[in-house]
CSV table of C-alpha atoms in Angstrom, one decimal:
chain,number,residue,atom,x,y,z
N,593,UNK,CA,80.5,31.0,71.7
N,594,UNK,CA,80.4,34.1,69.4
N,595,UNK,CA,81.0,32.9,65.6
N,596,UNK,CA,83.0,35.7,64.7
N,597,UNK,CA,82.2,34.8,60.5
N,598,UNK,CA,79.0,36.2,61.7
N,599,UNK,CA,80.0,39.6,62.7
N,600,UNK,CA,80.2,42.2,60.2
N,601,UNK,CA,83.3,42.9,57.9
N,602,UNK,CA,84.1,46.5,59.6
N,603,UNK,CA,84.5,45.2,63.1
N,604,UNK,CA,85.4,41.3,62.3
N,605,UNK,CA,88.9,42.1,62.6
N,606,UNK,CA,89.1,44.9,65.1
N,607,UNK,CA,91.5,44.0,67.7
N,608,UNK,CA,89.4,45.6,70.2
N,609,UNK,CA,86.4,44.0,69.7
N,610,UNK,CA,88.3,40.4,69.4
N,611,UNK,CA,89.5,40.8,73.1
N,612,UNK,CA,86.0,41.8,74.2
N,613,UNK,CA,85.0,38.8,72.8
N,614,UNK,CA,87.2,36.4,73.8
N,615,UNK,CA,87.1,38.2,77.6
N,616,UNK,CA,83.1,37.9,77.2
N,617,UNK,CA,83.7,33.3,76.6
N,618,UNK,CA,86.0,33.5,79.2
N,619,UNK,CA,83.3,34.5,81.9
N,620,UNK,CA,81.4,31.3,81.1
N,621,UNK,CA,84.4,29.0,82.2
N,622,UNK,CA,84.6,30.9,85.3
N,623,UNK,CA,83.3,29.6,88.8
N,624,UNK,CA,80.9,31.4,90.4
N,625,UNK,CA,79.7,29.2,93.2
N,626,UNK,CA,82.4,31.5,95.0
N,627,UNK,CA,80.4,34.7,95.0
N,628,UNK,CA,77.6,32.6,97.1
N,629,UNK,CA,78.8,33.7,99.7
N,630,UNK,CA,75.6,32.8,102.2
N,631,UNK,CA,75.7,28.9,100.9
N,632,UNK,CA,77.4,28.7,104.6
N,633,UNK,CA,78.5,24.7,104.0
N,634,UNK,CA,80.4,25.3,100.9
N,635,UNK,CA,82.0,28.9,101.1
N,636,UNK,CA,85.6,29.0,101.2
N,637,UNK,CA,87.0,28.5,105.2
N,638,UNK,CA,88.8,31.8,104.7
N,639,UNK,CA,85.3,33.9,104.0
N,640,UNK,CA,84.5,32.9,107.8
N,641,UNK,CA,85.2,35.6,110.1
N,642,UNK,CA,83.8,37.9,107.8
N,643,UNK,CA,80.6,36.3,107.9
N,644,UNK,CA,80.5,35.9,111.2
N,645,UNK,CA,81.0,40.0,111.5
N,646,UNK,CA,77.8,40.5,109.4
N,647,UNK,CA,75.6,38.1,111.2
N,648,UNK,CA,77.0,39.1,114.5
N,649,UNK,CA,78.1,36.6,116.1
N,650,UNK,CA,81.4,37.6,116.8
N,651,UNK,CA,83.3,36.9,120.1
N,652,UNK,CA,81.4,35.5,123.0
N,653,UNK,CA,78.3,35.5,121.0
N,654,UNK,CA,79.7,31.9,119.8
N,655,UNK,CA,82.9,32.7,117.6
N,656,UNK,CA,85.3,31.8,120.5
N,657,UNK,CA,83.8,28.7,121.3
N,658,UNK,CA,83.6,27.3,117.9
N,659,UNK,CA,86.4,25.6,117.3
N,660,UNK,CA,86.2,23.7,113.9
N,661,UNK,CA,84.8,24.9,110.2
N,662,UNK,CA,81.7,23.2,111.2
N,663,UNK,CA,80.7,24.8,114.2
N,664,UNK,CA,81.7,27.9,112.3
N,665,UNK,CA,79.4,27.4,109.8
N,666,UNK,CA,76.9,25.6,112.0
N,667,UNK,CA,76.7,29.1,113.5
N,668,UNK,CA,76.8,31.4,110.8
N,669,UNK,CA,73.3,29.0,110.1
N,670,UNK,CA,71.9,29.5,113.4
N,671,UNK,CA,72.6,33.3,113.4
N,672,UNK,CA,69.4,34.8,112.4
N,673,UNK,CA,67.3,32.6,114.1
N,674,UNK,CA,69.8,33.2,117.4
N,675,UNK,CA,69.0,36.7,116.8
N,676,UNK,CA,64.8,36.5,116.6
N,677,UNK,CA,65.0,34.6,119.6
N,678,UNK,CA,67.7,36.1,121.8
N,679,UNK,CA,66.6,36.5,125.4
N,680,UNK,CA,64.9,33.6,125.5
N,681,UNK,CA,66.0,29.7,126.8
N,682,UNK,CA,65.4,28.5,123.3
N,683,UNK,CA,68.5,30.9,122.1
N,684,UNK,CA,70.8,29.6,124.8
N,685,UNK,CA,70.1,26.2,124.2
N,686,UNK,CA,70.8,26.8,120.2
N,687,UNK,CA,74.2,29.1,120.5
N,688,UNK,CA,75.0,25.7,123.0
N,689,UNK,CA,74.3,23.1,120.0
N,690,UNK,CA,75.5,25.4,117.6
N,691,UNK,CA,79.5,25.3,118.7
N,692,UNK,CA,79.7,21.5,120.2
N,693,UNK,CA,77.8,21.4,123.5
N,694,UNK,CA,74.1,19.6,122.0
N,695,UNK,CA,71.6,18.7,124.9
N,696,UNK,CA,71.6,21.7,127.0
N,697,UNK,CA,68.8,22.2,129.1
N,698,UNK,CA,67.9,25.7,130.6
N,699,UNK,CA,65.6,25.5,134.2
N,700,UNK,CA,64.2,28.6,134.7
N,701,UNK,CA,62.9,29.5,138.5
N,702,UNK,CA,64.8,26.8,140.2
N,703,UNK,CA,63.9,25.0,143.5
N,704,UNK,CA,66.0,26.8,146.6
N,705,UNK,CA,67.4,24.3,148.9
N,706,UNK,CA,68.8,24.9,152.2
N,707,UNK,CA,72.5,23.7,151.3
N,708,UNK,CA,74.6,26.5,151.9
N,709,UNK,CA,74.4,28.0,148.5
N,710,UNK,CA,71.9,30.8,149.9
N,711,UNK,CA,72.7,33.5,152.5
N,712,UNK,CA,70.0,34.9,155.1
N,713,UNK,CA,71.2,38.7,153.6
N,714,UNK,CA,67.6,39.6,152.0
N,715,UNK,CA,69.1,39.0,148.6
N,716,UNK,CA,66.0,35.4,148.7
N,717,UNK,CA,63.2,35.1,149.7
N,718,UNK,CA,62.6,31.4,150.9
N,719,UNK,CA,59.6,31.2,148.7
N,720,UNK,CA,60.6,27.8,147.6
N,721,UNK,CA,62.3,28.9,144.3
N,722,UNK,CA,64.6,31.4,143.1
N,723,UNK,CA,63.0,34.0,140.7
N,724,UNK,CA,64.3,35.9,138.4
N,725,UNK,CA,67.3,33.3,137.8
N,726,UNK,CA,67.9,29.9,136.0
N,727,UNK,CA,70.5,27.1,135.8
N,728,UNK,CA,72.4,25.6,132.3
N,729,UNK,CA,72.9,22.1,132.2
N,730,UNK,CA,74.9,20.5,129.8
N,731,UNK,CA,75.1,16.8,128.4
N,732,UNK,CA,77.9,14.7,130.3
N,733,UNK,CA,78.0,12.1,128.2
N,734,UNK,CA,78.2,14.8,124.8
N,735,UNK,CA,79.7,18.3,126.6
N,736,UNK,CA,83.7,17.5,127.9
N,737,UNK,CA,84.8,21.1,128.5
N,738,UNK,CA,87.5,22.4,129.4
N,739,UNK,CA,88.5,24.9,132.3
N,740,UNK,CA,88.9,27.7,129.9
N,741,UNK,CA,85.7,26.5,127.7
N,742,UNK,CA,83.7,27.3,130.9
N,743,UNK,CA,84.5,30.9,131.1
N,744,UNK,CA,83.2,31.2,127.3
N,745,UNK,CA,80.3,29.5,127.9
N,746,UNK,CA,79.3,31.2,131.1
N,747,UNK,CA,79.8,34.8,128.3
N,748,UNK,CA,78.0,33.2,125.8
N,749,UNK,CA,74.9,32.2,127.9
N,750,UNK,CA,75.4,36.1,129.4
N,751,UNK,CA,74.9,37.2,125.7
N,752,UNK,CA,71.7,35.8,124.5
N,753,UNK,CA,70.0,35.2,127.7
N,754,UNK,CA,67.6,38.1,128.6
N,755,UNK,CA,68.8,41.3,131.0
N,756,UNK,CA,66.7,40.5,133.6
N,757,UNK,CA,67.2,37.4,134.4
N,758,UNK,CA,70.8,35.9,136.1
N,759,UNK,CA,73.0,32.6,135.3
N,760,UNK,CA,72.8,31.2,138.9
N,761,UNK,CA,74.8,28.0,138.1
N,762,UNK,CA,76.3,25.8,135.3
N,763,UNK,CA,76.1,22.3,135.8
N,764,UNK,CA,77.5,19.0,134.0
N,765,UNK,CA,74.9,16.4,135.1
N,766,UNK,CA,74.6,16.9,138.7
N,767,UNK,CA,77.9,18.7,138.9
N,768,UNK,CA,77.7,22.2,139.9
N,769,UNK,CA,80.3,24.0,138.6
N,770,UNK,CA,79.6,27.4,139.9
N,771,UNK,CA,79.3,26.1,143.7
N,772,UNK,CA,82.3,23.5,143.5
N,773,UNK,CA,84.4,25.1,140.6
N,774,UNK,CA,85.1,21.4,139.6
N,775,UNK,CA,85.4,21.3,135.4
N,776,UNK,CA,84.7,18.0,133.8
N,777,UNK,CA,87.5,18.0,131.4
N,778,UNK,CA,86.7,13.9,130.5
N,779,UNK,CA,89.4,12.2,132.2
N,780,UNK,CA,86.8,10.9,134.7
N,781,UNK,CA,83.7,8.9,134.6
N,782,UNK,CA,79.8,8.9,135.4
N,783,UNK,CA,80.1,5.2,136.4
N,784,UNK,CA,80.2,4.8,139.8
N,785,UNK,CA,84.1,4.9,139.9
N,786,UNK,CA,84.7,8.4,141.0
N,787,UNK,CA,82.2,9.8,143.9
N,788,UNK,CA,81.4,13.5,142.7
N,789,UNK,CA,81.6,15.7,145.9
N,790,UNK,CA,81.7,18.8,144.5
N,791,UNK,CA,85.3,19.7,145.9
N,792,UNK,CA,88.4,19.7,143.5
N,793,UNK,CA,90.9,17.6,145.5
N,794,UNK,CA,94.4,18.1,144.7
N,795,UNK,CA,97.8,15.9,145.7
């Protein structure tokens, strides 16, 4: 605090200078944690989707799928690390963690198997595994999604996986969800209880 006694006679009482003052001890009182704008856990909720413009990760690139603060910020975390890595497994399997769906694993080159899910058109060639592909699997026991959360996260695997390469399936556990279109939504159990065919039966 300025002790005004100290200033000299010709300016002591100039109203000008007083309000300077008294505007300069007011900046002190002020909170500035608020301009920290990159202190991700502790900037105001609203700052957000601004954020998440400037670090790019807008949209499908995770912003649709997070669904609380947390993720949200979790994300703006992971975003320049997303962005060194993208194209590779290890960027899938973080933009995954990063908005609620931990445990991912990402098998590149599966094993073909003769079950149907292959055509004899030339698109394989039977060499025991399918290059140039790989398969998403998610936790069961800490990954419930929804039927519209698997659209999302079919995009945001699209986004930070590399061009060349193709999503041939999304799987919960053994689950396929790209052959049986069945979506785990968490009403149903890994226990024995239900037998998982692959086929959506309905009343």
């Amino acid at each position: 605090m300025v002790n005004k006694r100290v200033l000299p006679p010709s300016i002591r009482d100039d109203e000008l200078i007083s309000a300077f003052l008294d505007a300069h001890e007011r900046i002190f009182e002020l909170d500035l944690s608020v301009l920290l704008i990159h202190d991700f856990d502790n900037v105001l909720p609203s700052i957000l989707p601004a954020l998440s413009e400037q670090f790019l990760v807008t949209g499908y690139r995770g912003w649709l799928l997070a669904e609380t603060d947390e993720q949200k910020r979790t994300l703006l975390k992971n975003a320049i690390a997303l962005h060194k890595t993208a194209g590779t497994p290890h960027a899938i399997i973080l933009a995954m963690e990063s908005v609620g769906f931990p445990n991912a694993t990402v098998s590149e080159n599966p094993p073909l198997y003769y079950d149907g899910t292959a055509f004899y058109d030339g698109r394989e060639t039977y060499s025991g595994r399918r290059t140039g592909g790989f398969t998403v699997t998610l936790d069961p026991q800490k990954a419930p999604v929804s039927q519209n959360q698997v659209s999302l996260i079919i995009e945001l695997i699209n986004v930070w996986k590399n061009t060349r390469s193709e999503l041939l399936d999304l799987r919960i556990g053994d689950i396929s969800l790209f052959e049986n279109q069945f979506y785990y939504s968490g009403a149903e159990f890994y226990d024995g209880s239900e037998f998982y065919s692959g086929i959506r039966i309905t009343a």
